[in-house]
CSV table of C-alpha atoms in Angstrom, one decimal:
chain,number,residue,atom,x,y,z
A,69,MET,CA,-1.7,20.2,-5.0
A,70,LYS,CA,-1.5,16.9,-6.8
A,71,GLU,CA,-2.5,14.0,-4.4
A,72,ARG,CA,-0.5,11.1,-4.2
A,73,THR,CA,-0.4,7.4,-3.3
A,74,VAL,CA,2.4,5.8,-0.7
A,75,HIS,CA,2.8,2.4,-0.8
A,76,PHE,CA,4.5,0.2,1.6
A,77,PHE,CA,6.6,-2.6,0.6
A,78,GLU,CA,8.4,-5.5,2.3
A,79,VAL,CA,11.8,-6.7,0.8
A,80,VAL,CA,12.4,-10.1,1.2
A,81,ALA,CA,14.3,-13.0,0.6
A,82,VAL,CA,14.2,-15.8,-2.6
A,83,SER,CA,15.8,-19.1,-2.6
A,84,GLY,CA,14.8,-21.9,-4.7
A,85,GLY,CA,12.0,-19.9,-6.0
A,86,GLU,CA,10.6,-19.9,-2.7
A,87,ILE,CA,10.1,-16.2,-0.6
A,88,ARG,CA,11.6,-16.2,2.9
A,89,ARG,CA,11.1,-13.2,5.3
A,90,ILE,CA,14.3,-11.4,6.7
A,91,LYS,CA,13.6,-11.7,10.4
A,92,GLU,CA,16.8,-9.2,11.3
A,93,PRO,CA,17.3,-5.5,9.9
A,94,MET,CA,19.2,-5.3,6.4
A,95,ASP,CA,21.5,-2.4,6.7
A,96,TRP,CA,19.4,0.2,4.6
A,97,ASP,CA,21.4,3.1,5.9
A,98,GLY,CA,24.6,1.3,5.9
A,99,ALA,CA,23.9,0.6,1.6
A,100,LEU,CA,22.7,3.9,0.9
A,101,ALA,CA,25.8,5.6,2.4
A,102,ASP,CA,27.9,3.2,0.3
A,103,LEU,CA,26.4,4.0,-2.6
A,104,SER,CA,26.6,7.8,-2.3
A,105,ARG,CA,30.0,7.4,-2.8
A,106,VAL,CA,30.3,5.0,-5.9
A,107,PRO,CA,30.5,6.4,-9.5
A,108,VAL,CA,26.9,6.9,-11.3
A,109,ALA,CA,27.8,3.6,-13.3
A,110,ASP,CA,28.3,1.7,-10.0
A,111,ARG,CA,24.3,3.1,-9.2
A,112,THR,CA,23.3,1.8,-13.0
A,113,HIS,CA,21.1,-1.4,-13.5
A,114,GLU,CA,20.8,-2.2,-17.9
A,115,GLY,CA,17.7,-4.4,-17.6
A,116,GLU,CA,14.1,-4.0,-19.3
A,117,SER,CA,15.2,-0.1,-18.5
A,118,GLN,CA,17.8,1.8,-17.6
A,119,LEU,CA,17.6,1.9,-14.3
A,120,VAL,CA,20.0,4.4,-11.4
A,121,ALA,CA,19.8,5.4,-8.5
A,122,THR,CA,21.0,9.1,-6.2
A,123,ILE,CA,20.5,9.2,-2.6
A,124,THR,CA,18.8,12.3,-1.0
A,125,THR,CA,19.7,13.3,2.8
A,126,TYR,CA,16.7,14.8,4.3
A,127,ASN,CA,17.5,15.8,8.6
A,128,MET,CA,20.1,13.7,8.5
A,129,GLN,CA,18.9,10.7,7.3
A,130,ASP,CA,19.6,9.3,3.6
A,131,HIS,CA,16.7,7.6,1.5
A,132,LEU,CA,16.6,7.2,-2.4
A,133,LEU,CA,15.3,8.2,-5.8
A,134,LEU,CA,15.3,5.7,-8.5
A,135,HIS,CA,15.1,7.0,-11.4
A,136,ARG,CA,13.7,5.8,-15.5
A,137,VAL,CA,15.9,6.7,-17.9
A,138,LYS,CA,13.9,7.9,-20.5
A,139,ASP,CA,14.7,6.4,-23.6
A,140,PRO,CA,16.7,8.9,-26.3
A,141,GLY,CA,14.2,8.1,-29.1
A,142,GLU,CA,10.6,9.5,-26.9
A,143,TRP,CA,10.3,12.4,-28.0
A,144,LEU,CA,9.8,15.1,-25.3
A,145,SER,CA,8.6,18.3,-26.1
A,146,VAL,CA,8.5,21.7,-23.1
A,147,VAL,CA,5.5,24.1,-23.9
A,148,ASN,CA,5.4,27.7,-22.4
A,149,TRP,CA,1.6,28.2,-21.4
A,150,GLU,CA,1.5,32.1,-21.5
A,151,THR,CA,3.2,32.0,-24.8
A,152,GLY,CA,1.8,28.5,-26.3
A,153,ASP,CA,5.5,27.8,-27.8
A,154,LEU,CA,6.8,24.6,-28.3
A,155,ARG,CA,10.6,23.6,-28.2
A,156,GLU,CA,11.5,20.0,-28.2
A,157,LEU,CA,14.2,19.1,-25.6
A,158,GLU,CA,17.1,17.0,-27.8
A,159,GLN,CA,19.2,14.3,-25.5
A,160,SER,CA,22.7,14.3,-25.5
A,161,ALA,CA,25.1,11.9,-24.8
A,162,GLN,CA,26.4,13.0,-21.0
A,163,GLU,CA,22.6,13.5,-20.6
A,164,GLY,CA,19.4,12.0,-19.7
A,165,TYR,CA,15.8,12.7,-18.6
A,166,LEU,CA,14.3,10.4,-15.9
A,167,ASP,CA,10.9,9.7,-14.7
A,168,THR,CA,12.1,9.3,-9.9
A,169,SER,CA,10.7,7.3,-7.6
A,170,VAL,CA,11.0,8.5,-3.7
A,171,MET,CA,11.7,5.4,-1.4
A,172,CYS,CA,12.0,5.3,2.4
A,173,PHE,CA,13.5,2.4,4.2
A,174,LEU,CA,11.4,1.9,7.6
A,175,PRO,CA,13.8,1.5,10.6
A,176,PHE,CA,11.9,-1.3,11.7
A,177,GLY,CA,10.3,-4.6,9.1
A,178,ASN,CA,12.7,-4.2,6.4
A,179,ILE,CA,10.0,-2.0,5.5
A,180,VAL,CA,10.1,0.8,2.2
A,181,GLY,CA,7.5,3.3,1.5
A,182,ILE,CA,7.7,4.2,-2.2
A,183,MET,CA,5.8,7.7,-4.1
A,184,GLN,CA,5.7,6.8,-7.7
A,185,GLY,CA,6.6,10.5,-9.4
A,186,GLY,CA,4.5,8.9,-12.4
A,187,ARG,CA,2.9,6.4,-14.6
A,188,SER,CA,6.1,5.6,-15.7
A,189,SER,CA,8.6,5.9,-13.0
A,190,PRO,CA,9.9,3.2,-11.0
A,191,SER,CA,7.9,1.0,-8.9
A,192,GLN,CA,8.6,-2.4,-6.5
A,193,ARG,CA,9.4,-4.3,-9.9
A,194,GLY,CA,12.0,-2.2,-10.9
A,195,LEU,CA,13.4,-1.6,-6.9
A,196,ALA,CA,13.9,-5.6,-6.6
A,197,GLU,CA,15.1,-5.5,-10.5
A,198,TRP,CA,17.6,-2.5,-9.9
A,199,MET,CA,18.9,-4.0,-6.2
A,200,ASN,CA,19.4,-7.7,-7.8
A,201,GLY,CA,21.3,-6.1,-10.8
A,202,ILE,CA,23.6,-4.1,-9.0
A,203,HIS,CA,24.1,-6.3,-6.0
A,204,LEU,CA,23.0,-4.0,-3.3
A,205,PHE,CA,23.2,-7.1,-0.8
A,206,PRO,CA,26.1,-9.8,-2.1
A,207,HIS,CA,24.7,-13.8,-2.0
A,208,THR,CA,21.1,-12.2,-1.7
A,209,GLN,CA,18.3,-12.9,-4.2
A,210,LEU,CA,16.1,-10.1,-2.9
A,211,ASP,CA,12.0,-9.6,-3.8
A,212,VAL,CA,10.0,-7.0,-3.1
A,213,ARG,CA,6.6,-7.8,-2.0
A,214,PRO,CA,3.1,-5.1,-0.7
A,215,VAL,CA,2.8,-5.0,3.1
A,216,VAL,CA,-0.7,-6.8,4.0
A,217,ALA,CA,-3.0,-5.7,6.6
A,218,HIS,CA,-3.9,-8.5,8.7
A,219,ALA,CA,-8.1,-8.7,8.6
A,220,GLU,CA,-9.9,-7.8,11.3
A,221,ILE,CA,-11.7,-11.4,11.9
A,222,GLU,CA,-10.9,-11.5,15.8
A,223,ARG,CA,-12.8,-8.6,16.7
A,224,LEU,CA,-16.3,-10.5,16.0
A,225,LYS,CA,-15.6,-12.5,19.0
A,226,LYS,CA,-15.0,-9.1,21.3
A,227,ALA,CA,-18.0,-7.6,19.7
A,228,SER,CA,-22.1,-7.7,21.1
A,229,GLY,CA,-23.3,-7.2,17.6
A,230,ALA,CA,-23.3,-5.1,14.1
A,231,SER,CA,-24.4,-1.9,13.3
A,232,ARG,CA,-23.6,-2.0,10.0
A,233,VAL,CA,-22.3,-4.4,7.6
A,234,GLU,CA,-21.2,-4.4,3.8
A,235,VAL,CA,-19.9,-6.8,1.9
A,236,LYS,CA,-19.3,-7.6,-2.0
A,237,LEU,CA,-19.1,-11.1,-3.3
A,238,MET,CA,-17.9,-12.0,-6.6
A,239,ALA,CA,-20.1,-14.9,-8.6
A,240,ASN,CA,-16.7,-17.2,-7.6
A,241,LYS,CA,-17.4,-16.9,-3.8
A,242,MET,CA,-21.3,-17.7,-4.3
A,243,GLY,CA,-21.0,-21.7,-4.0
A,244,ALA,CA,-19.2,-20.8,-0.6
A,245,LEU,CA,-22.7,-19.9,0.7
A,246,LYS,CA,-24.5,-23.1,-0.7
A,247,GLU,CA,-24.1,-24.8,3.1
A,248,ARG,CA,-24.6,-21.6,5.3
A,249,LYS,CA,-28.0,-20.7,6.8
A,250,GLY,CA,-27.7,-17.1,7.7
A,251,GLY,CA,-30.0,-14.3,6.7
A,252,LEU,CA,-26.3,-13.1,5.1
A,253,ALA,CA,-25.9,-16.0,3.3
A,254,ARG,CA,-28.3,-16.2,2.3
A,255,THR,CA,-29.9,-13.1,0.2
A,256,LEU,CA,-26.3,-13.6,-1.2
A,257,ARG,CA,-26.9,-16.5,-2.2
A,258,LEU,CA,-30.4,-15.6,-3.7
A,259,ALA,CA,-29.1,-12.5,-5.6
A,260,GLY,CA,-26.7,-14.7,-7.3
A,261,GLU,CA,-28.5,-17.2,-8.5
A,262,ALA,CA,-31.7,-15.0,-9.4
A,263,TYR,CA,-29.1,-13.2,-12.0
A,264,GLY,CA,-26.1,-15.5,-12.6
A,265,GLU,CA,-22.0,-14.9,-12.8
A,266,ILE,CA,-22.7,-11.5,-10.9
A,267,SER,CA,-21.3,-9.6,-8.0
A,268,VAL,CA,-23.3,-8.4,-5.8
A,269,THR,CA,-22.8,-5.6,-3.0
A,270,LEU,CA,-24.7,-5.8,0.7
A,271,ILE,CA,-25.5,-3.3,2.8
A,272,ILE,CA,-27.3,-4.5,6.0
A,273,SER,CA,-27.9,-1.2,8.8
A,274,VAL,CA,-29.5,-1.5,12.4
A,275,PRO,CA,-30.8,1.5,13.7
A,276,ARG,CA,-29.8,2.6,17.2
A,277,GLY,CA,-31.8,1.5,20.1
A,278,LYS,CA,-31.9,-1.0,22.6
A,279,GLU,CA,-35.2,-2.3,21.1
A,280,LEU,CA,-33.0,-3.6,18.4
A,281,ARG,CA,-29.9,-5.1,20.3
A,282,GLU,CA,-31.2,-8.8,19.1
A,283,HIS,CA,-31.2,-7.4,15.5
A,284,ARG,CA,-27.9,-6.4,15.5
A,285,GLU,CA,-26.6,-9.3,18.0
A,286,HIS,CA,-28.1,-11.4,14.6
A,287,LEU,CA,-26.5,-9.5,12.2
A,288,LEU,CA,-23.3,-9.9,14.1
A,289,ALA,CA,-23.6,-14.0,14.6
A,290,ASP,CA,-24.8,-14.1,11.3
A,291,LEU,CA,-21.5,-11.6,9.7
A,292,ASP,CA,-19.3,-14.8,11.9
A,293,GLU,CA,-21.1,-17.2,9.9
A,294,ILE,CA,-19.2,-16.1,7.0
A,295,SER,CA,-16.2,-14.5,7.9
A,296,ASP,CA,-13.4,-17.5,6.5
A,297,ILE,CA,-15.8,-15.7,2.9
A,298,VAL,CA,-16.2,-12.6,3.3
A,299,THR,CA,-12.3,-12.4,3.6
A,300,GLY,CA,-11.3,-13.3,0.1
A,301,ALA,CA,-14.6,-10.6,-0.9
A,302,GLU,CA,-13.8,-7.5,-2.8
A,303,ARG,CA,-14.7,-5.7,-0.2
A,304,ALA,CA,-16.3,-5.6,3.7
A,305,ARG,CA,-16.6,-3.7,6.4
A,306,ALA,CA,-18.3,-3.4,9.6
A,307,ARG,CA,-19.2,-1.3,12.2
A,308,LEU,CA,-18.9,-3.6,15.2
A,309,VAL,CA,-21.3,-2.7,18.8
A,310,TYR,CA,-18.9,-3.2,21.9
A,311,SER,CA,-21.4,-3.1,25.2
A,312,ASP,CA,-19.6,-1.0,28.2
A,313,PRO,CA,-21.4,-2.1,31.4
A,314,ALA,CA,-20.1,1.3,32.3
A,315,GLY,CA,-21.2,3.2,29.8
A,316,PRO,CA,-23.1,3.5,26.6
A,317,GLU,CA,-22.1,1.2,23.6
A,318,ARG,CA,-19.0,2.0,21.7
A,319,THR,CA,-18.7,1.2,17.9
A,320,HIS,CA,-15.7,0.6,15.7
A,321,LEU,CA,-15.4,-0.5,12.6
A,322,VAL,CA,-13.4,-2.9,10.8
A,323,GLU,CA,-11.3,-4.1,7.7
A,324,LEU,CA,-12.6,-7.9,7.3
A,325,ILE,CA,-10.8,-8.5,4.2
A,326,GLU,CA,-6.7,-8.2,3.6
A,327,HIS,CA,-5.5,-5.4,2.1
A,328,SER,CA,-2.3,-3.7,0.7
A,329,ILE,CA,-1.7,-0.8,3.5
A,330,THR,CA,-1.4,2.4,1.1
A,331,ALA,CA,-1.9,6.0,2.5
A,332,LYS,CA,-2.7,8.9,-0.2
A,333,ARG,CA,-0.5,12.2,0.3
A,334,ARG,CA,-1.0,15.6,-0.5
A,335,VAL,CA,2.9,16.5,-2.1
A,336,SER,CA,3.9,20.4,-3.1
A,337,ALA,CA,6.4,21.0,-5.8
A,338,THR,CA,7.2,24.4,-4.8
A,339,ASP,CA,7.9,26.3,-2.0
A,340,ASP,CA,6.6,29.9,-1.5
A,341,GLU,CA,9.5,31.4,-3.7
A,342,GLY,CA,8.8,28.9,-6.8
A,343,ASN,CA,11.9,26.3,-5.1
A,344,SER,CA,11.6,22.8,-5.9
A,345,ILE,CA,10.6,20.6,-2.7
A,346,ARG,CA,9.0,17.9,-4.5
A,347,ILE,CA,11.7,16.0,-3.5
A,348,VAL,CA,11.5,16.9,0.7
A,349,SER,CA,7.2,16.6,0.5
A,350,ALA,CA,7.1,13.0,-1.4
A,351,VAL,CA,9.7,12.2,1.7
A,352,ASP,CA,7.9,13.6,4.6
A,353,ALA,CA,5.2,12.2,3.0
A,354,ILE,CA,6.0,8.8,3.3
A,355,LEU,CA,7.5,9.4,6.6
A,356,SER,CA,4.1,10.7,8.1
A,357,ALA,CA,1.9,7.7,6.2
A,358,ALA,CA,4.3,5.2,8.1
A,359,ALA,CA,3.5,7.4,11.5
A,360,GLU,CA,-0.2,7.3,10.7
A,361,HIS,CA,0.2,3.6,10.2
A,362,GLN,CA,3.0,1.7,12.1
A,363,ASP,CA,0.9,-0.3,14.0
A,364,ALA,CA,-0.4,-2.1,11.0
A,365,LEU,CA,2.8,-2.2,9.7
A,366,ARG,CA,4.5,-3.9,12.1
A,367,LEU,CA,1.7,-5.9,13.2
A,368,ALA,CA,1.6,-7.1,8.4
A,369,VAL,CA,5.7,-8.6,9.1
A,370,ASP,CA,5.9,-9.0,12.0
A,371,VAL,CA,7.5,-6.7,14.1
A,372,GLU,CA,7.2,-6.2,17.8
A,373,ASP,CA,6.8,-2.3,18.9
A,374,GLY,CA,10.3,-1.8,19.5
A,375,ALA,CA,12.4,-4.4,17.8
């Protein structure tokens, strides 16, 4: 069963060259319902490629299938795996072969979850081009941008220590460490000075034990000193330690950089009888990933619970 990636994006407005977040939820249900009733020509946009939409309904909810129509000049063939025979596919004037992406609009924050069926299937750029091309929301120019998770820097202030820190810093960030005096900054800086234009991955772990508490406190202090730098690192995560007067210490793994919210999911193509279920599987995968990451998604687009 193939593993695919669910990507989450936010639909925003563009006015005068500036991007603006749309605070009120847009009527995606109504837009998709209207699309399901119009001829295929009204759901098609001709740009760099031909994009056409269809609407699929699952559990009484409409979802968008956005297709890139393959160029009639593309050479397409089918192979029979048992015999090895090849059969050429020729497109007629009334038919077209499609690369498909499944897109589910969430009920908050104008967020859309996208799963591409293949590398050439429509991405968020195709979605933006298609929405503007068919004037899905007249008088509003739209763009689609990744939903980016907030860095969890604030958690550093509440922790009592750090038991593990992992940082990957590129050469262009080394100059920012020049005035920092802590051990993490000094170690990263010395590596950069010794080897020139390099990236450095530094991992420091402090074992458990009360006798090493000061070391965990020291590591946290050094991390906090460069927290403004590591938010722009290639990778930065830490296992923070929290002291509980009523019980043992507890730890929490935090991501210290902003990153796009994505999820890996396995998607079934056929059921036990060999019937195609890939679209249903993709919708299930997107919605389950959205439920799993709901808190992070709401925080990223500044939407309160229940809004």
